C-alpha atoms as a printed R data frame, in Angstrom:
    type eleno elety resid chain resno       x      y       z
1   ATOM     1    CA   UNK     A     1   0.000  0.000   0.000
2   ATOM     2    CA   UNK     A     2   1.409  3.683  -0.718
3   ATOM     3    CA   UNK     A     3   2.745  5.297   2.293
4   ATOM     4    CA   UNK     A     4   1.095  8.098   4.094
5   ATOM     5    CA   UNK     A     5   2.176 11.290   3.266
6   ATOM     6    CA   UNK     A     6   4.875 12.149   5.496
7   ATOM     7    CA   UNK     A     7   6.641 15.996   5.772
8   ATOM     8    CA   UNK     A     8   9.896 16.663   6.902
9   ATOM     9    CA   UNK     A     9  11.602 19.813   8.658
10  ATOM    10    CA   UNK     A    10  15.266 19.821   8.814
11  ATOM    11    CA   UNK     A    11  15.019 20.873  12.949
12  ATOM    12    CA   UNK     A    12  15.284 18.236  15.869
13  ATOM    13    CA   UNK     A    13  13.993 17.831  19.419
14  ATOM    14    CA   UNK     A    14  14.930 20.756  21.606
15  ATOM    15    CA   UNK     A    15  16.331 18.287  24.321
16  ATOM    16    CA   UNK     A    16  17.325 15.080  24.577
17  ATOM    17    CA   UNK     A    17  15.005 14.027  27.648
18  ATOM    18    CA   UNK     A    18  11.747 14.224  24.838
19  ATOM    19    CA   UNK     A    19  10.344 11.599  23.789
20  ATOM    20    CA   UNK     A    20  11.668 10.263  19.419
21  ATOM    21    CA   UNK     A    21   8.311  9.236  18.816
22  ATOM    22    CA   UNK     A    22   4.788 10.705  19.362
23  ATOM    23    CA   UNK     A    23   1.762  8.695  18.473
24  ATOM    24    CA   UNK     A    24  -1.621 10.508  17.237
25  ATOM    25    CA   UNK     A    25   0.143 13.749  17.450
26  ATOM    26    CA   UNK     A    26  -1.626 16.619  17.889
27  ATOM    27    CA   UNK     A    27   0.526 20.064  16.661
28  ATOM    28    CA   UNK     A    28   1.321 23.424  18.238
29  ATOM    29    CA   UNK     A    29   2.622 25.874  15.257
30  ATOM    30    CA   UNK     A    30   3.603 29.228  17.015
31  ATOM    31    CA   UNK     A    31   5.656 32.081  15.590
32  ATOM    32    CA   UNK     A    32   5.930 32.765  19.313
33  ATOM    33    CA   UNK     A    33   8.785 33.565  21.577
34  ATOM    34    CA   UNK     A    34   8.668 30.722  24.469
35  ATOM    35    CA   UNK     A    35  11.041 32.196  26.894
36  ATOM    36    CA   UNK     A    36  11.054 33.276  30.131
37  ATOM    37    CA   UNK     A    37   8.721 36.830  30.346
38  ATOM    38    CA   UNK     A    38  10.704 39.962  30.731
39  ATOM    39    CA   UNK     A    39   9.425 43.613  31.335
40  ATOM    40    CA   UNK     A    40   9.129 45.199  28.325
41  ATOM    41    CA   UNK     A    41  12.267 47.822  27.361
42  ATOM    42    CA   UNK     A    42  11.596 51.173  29.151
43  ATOM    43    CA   UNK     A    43   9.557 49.943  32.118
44  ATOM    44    CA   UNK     A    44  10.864 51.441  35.215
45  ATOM    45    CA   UNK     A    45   9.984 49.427  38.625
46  ATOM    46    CA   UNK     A    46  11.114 50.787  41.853
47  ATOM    47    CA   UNK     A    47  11.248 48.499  44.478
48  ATOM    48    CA   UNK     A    48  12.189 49.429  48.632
49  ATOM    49    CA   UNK     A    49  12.061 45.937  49.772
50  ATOM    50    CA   UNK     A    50  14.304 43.531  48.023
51  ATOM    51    CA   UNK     A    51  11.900 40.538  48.888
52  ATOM    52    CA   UNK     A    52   9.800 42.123  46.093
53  ATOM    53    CA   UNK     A    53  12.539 41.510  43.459
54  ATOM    54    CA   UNK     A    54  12.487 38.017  43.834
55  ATOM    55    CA   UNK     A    55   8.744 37.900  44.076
56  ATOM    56    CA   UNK     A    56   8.893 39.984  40.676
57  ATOM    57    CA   UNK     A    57  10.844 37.264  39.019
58  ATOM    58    CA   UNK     A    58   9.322 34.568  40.491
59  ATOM    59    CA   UNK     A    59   6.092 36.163  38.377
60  ATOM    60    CA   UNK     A    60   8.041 36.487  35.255
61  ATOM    61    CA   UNK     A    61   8.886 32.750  35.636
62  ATOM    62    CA   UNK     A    62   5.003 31.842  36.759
63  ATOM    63    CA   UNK     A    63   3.428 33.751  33.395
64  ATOM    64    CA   UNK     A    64   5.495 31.518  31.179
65  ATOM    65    CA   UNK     A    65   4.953 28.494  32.681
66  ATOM    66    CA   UNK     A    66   0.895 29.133  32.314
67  ATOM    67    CA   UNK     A    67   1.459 29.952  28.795
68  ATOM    68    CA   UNK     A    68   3.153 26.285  28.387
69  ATOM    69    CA   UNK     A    69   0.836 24.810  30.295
70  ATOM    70    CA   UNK     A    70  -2.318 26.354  28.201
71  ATOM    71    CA   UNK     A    71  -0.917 24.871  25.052
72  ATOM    72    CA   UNK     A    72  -0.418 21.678  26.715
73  ATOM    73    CA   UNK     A    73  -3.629 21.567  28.091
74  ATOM    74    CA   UNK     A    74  -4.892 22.561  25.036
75  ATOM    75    CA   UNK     A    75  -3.868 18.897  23.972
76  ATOM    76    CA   UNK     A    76  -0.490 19.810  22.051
77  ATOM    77    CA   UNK     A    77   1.772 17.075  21.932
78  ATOM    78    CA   UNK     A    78   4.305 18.463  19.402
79  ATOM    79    CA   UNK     A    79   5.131 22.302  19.824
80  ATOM    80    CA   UNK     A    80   7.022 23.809  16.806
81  ATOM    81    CA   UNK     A    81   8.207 27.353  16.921
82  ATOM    82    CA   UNK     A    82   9.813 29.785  14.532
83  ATOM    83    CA   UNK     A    83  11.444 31.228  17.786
84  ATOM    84    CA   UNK     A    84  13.396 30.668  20.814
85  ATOM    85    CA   UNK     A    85  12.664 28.013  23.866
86  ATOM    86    CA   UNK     A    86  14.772 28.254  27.179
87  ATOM    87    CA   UNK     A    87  15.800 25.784  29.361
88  ATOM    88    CA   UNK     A    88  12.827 26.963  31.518
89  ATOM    89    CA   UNK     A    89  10.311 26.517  28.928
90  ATOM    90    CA   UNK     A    90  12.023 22.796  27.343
91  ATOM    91    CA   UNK     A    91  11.795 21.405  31.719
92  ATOM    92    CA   UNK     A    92   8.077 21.943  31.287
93  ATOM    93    CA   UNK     A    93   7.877 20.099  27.776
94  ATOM    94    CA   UNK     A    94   9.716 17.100  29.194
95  ATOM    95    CA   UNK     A    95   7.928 16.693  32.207
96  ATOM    96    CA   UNK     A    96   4.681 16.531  29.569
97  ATOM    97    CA   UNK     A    97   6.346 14.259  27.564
98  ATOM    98    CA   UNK     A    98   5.976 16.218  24.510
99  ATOM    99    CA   UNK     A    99   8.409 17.249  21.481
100 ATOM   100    CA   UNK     A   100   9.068 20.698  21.324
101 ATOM   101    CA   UNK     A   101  11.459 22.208  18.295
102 ATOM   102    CA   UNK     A   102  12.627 25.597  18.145
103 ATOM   103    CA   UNK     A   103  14.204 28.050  15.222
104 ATOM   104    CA   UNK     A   104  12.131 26.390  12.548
105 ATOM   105    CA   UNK     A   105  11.660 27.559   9.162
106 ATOM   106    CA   UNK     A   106   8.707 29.970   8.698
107 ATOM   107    CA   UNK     A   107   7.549 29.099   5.526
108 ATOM   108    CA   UNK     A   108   8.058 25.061   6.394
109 ATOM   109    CA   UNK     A   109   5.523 25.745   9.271
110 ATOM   110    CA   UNK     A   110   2.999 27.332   7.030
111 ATOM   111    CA   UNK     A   111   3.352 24.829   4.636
112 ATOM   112    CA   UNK     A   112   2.881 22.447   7.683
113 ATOM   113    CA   UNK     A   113  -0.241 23.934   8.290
114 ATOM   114    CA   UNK     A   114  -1.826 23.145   5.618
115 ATOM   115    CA   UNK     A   115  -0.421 19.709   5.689
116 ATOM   116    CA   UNK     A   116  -2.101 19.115   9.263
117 ATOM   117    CA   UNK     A   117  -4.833 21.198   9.053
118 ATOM   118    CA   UNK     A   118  -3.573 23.621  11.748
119 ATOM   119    CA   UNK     A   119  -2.940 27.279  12.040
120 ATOM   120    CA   UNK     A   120   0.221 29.268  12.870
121 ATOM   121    CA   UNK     A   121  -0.511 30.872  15.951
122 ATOM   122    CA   UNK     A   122   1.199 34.578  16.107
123 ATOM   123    CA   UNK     A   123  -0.398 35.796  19.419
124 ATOM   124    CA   UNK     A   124  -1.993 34.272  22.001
125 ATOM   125    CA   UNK     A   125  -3.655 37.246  22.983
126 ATOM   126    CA   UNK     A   126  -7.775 37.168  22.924
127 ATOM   127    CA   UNK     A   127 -10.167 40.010  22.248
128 ATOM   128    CA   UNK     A   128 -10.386 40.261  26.147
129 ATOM   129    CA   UNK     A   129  -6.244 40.980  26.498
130 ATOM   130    CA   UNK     A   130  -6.086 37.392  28.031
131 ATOM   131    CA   UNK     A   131  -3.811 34.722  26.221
132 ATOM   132    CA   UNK     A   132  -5.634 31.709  25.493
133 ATOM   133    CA   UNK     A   133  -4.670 28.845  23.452
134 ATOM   134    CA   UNK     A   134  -7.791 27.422  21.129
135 ATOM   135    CA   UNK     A   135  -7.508 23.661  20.259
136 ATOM   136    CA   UNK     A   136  -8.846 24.427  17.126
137 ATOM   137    CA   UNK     A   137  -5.175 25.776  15.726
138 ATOM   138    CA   UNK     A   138  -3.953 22.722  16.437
139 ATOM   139    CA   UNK     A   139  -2.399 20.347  13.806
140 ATOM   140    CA   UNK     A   140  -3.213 16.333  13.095
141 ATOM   141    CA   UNK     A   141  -1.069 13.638  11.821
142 ATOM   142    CA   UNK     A   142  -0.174  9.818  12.713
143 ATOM   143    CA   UNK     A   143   3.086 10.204  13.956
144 ATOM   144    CA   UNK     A   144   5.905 12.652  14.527
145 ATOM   145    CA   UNK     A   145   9.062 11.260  14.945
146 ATOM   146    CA   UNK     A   146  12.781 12.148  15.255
147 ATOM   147    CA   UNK     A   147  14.532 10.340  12.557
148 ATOM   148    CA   UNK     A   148  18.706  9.732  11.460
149 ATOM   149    CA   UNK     A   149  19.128 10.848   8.329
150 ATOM   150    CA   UNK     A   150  22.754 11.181   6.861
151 ATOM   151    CA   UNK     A   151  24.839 13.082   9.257
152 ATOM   152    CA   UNK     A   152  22.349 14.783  10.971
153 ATOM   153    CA   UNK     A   153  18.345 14.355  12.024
154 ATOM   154    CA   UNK     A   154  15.089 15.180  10.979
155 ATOM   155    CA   UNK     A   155  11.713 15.748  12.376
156 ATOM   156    CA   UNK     A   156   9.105 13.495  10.035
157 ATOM   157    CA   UNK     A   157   5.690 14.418  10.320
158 ATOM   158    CA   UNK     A   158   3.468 10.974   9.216
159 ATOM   159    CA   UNK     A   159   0.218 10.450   8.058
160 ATOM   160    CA   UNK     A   160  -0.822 14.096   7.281
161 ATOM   161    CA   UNK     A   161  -4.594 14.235   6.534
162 ATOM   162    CA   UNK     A   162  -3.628 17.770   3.723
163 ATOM   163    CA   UNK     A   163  -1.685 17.122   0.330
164 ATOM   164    CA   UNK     A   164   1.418 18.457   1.168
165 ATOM   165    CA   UNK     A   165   4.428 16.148   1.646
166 ATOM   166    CA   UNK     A   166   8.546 16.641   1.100
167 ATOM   167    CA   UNK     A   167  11.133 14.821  -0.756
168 ATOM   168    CA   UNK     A   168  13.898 14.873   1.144
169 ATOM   169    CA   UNK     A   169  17.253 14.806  -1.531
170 ATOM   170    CA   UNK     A   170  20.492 12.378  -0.705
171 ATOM   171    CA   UNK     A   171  23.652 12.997  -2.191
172 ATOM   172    CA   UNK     A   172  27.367 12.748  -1.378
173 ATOM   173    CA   UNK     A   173  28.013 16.873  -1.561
174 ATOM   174    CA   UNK     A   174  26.256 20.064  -2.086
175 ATOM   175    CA   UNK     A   175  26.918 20.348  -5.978
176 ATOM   176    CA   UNK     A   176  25.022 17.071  -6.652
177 ATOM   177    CA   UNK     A   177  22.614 18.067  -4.642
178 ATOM   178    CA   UNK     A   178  22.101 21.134  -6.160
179 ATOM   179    CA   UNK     A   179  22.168 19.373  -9.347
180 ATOM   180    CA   UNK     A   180  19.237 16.926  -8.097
181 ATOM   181    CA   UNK     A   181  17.674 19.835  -6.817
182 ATOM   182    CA   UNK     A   182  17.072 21.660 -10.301
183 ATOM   183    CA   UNK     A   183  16.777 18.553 -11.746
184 ATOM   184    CA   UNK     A   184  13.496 17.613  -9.624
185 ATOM   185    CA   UNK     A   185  12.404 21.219  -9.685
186 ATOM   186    CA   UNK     A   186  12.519 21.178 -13.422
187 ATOM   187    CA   UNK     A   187  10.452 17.843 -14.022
188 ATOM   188    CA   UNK     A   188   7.861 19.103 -11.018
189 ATOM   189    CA   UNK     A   189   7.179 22.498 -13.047
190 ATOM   190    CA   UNK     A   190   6.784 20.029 -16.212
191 ATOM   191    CA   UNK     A   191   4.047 18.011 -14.019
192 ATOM   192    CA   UNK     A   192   2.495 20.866 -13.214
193 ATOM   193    CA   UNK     A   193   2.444 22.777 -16.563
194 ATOM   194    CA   UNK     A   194   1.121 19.444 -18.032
195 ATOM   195    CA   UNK     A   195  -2.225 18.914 -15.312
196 ATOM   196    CA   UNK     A   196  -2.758 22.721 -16.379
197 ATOM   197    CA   UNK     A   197  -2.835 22.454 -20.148
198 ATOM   198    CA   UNK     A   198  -3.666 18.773 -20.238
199 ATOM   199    CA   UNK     A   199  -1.176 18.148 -23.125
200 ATOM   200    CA   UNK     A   200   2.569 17.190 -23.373
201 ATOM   201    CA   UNK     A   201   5.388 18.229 -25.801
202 ATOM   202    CA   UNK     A   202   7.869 15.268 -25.975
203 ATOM   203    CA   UNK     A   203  11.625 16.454 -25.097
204 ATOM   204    CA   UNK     A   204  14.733 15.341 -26.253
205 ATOM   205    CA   UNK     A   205  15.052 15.889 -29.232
206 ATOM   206    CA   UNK     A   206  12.112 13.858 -30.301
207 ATOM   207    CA   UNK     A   207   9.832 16.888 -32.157
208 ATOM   208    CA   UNK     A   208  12.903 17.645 -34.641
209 ATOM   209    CA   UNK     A   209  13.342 14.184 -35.337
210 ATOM   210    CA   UNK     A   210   9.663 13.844 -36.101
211 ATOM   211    CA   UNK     A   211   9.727 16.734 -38.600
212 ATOM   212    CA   UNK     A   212  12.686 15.553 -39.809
213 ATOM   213    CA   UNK     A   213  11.072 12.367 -40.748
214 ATOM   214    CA   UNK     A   214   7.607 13.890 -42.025
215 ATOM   215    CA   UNK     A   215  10.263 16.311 -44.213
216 ATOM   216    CA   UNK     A   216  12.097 13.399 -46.014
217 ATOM   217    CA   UNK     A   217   9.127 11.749 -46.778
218 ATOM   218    CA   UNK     A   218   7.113 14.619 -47.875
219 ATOM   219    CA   UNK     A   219  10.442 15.023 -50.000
220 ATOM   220    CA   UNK     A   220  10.118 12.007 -51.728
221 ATOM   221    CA   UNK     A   221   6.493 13.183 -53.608
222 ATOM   222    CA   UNK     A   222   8.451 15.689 -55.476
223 ATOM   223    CA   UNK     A   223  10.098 15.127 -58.539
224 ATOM   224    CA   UNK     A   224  11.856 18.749 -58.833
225 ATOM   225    CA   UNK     A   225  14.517 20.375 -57.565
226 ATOM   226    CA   UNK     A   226  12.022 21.543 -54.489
227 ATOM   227    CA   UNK     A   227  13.044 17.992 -53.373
């Protein structure tokens, strides 16, 4: 039977203490910073007693960890992020046993999206000024999983219910890949310029040959010098 489709994003797991696999996995995709809270740049606090300054960070540490905790809660099993995670934020992953990767490719997420039928969460800011995290932005597939590939790892996402998948290119340096890279770029475009027109030119060399042919033998009915 053909296999599911199955995406790949050249990211890994953000620590090693996650899980490699996830089962039914249910997606975060947030173009979100997840690291600790910090006043914002120009906010003066002034503070007499210095117990206050530890109760200040101890806040700053508290409105991150409800932020995790709402996406988790919110069902997410797999949190991707085009941002940062801290060592804060990754202690509260583990402990849920879910795989969170940071710095990943914008684009790859949206593309993602559609794969899984998710959203890519920018804010999680509601019309009330509270964050919130809505299960319906989250992402479906089969399986996530960490995978070897080469000399380094990739994150495959399996069994994604959209039509988006990746072809992920081998080779033993850059220039062949580059090479394959055109190469499957070029015969994609001629897939797609074919479903849109519904007809095919034949390459290679073959359309000359034809009219050579068609030429010689057309040739042949005339007696004159036209020949």
């Amino acid at each position: 039977p053909p296999l599911p489709p199955s995406f790949a994003l050249n990211t890994t797991r953000a620590a090693q203490g996650m899980p490699t696999t996830v089962k039914n996995a249910k997606i975060a995709l947030l173009d979100i910073n997840l690291q600790r809270h910090r006043l914002a740049m120009g906010v003066q606090v002034v503070v007499k007693d210095p117990d206050e300054i530890e109760r200040i960070r101890q806040r700053e540490m508290d409105i991150t960890k409800e932020r995790i905790q709402k996406i988790i809660d919110a069902g997410a099993n797999v949190i991707l992020t085009t941002k940062g995670i801290d060592d804060l934020c990754l202690k509260y992953f583990v402990e849920a046993g879910a795989i969170a990767a940071r710095r990943c490719n914008k684009e790859d997420l949206k593309r993602l999206a559609k794969a899984t039928g998710g959203k890519l969460v920018v804010t999680m800011a509601d019309m009330d000024g509270n964050e919130t995290f809505d299960p319906a932005n989250l992402g479906t597939a089969e399986t996530v999983k960490e995978e070897r590939v080469g000399d380094g790892e990739l994150l495959y996402v399996c069994g994604c219910t959209g039509g988006a998948s990746t072809i992920v290119l081998r080779g033993a340096n850059e220039y062949m890949l580059d090479e394959m890279d055109r190469a499957l770029h070029d015969s994609l475009c001629v897939i797609k310029r074919m479903l849109e027109s519904n007809s095919l030119v034949a390459g290679g060399g073959a359309v000359e040959t034809s009219l050579s042919i068609a030429l010689e033998e057309y040739a042949t009915t005339i007696e004159s010098r036209e020949q």
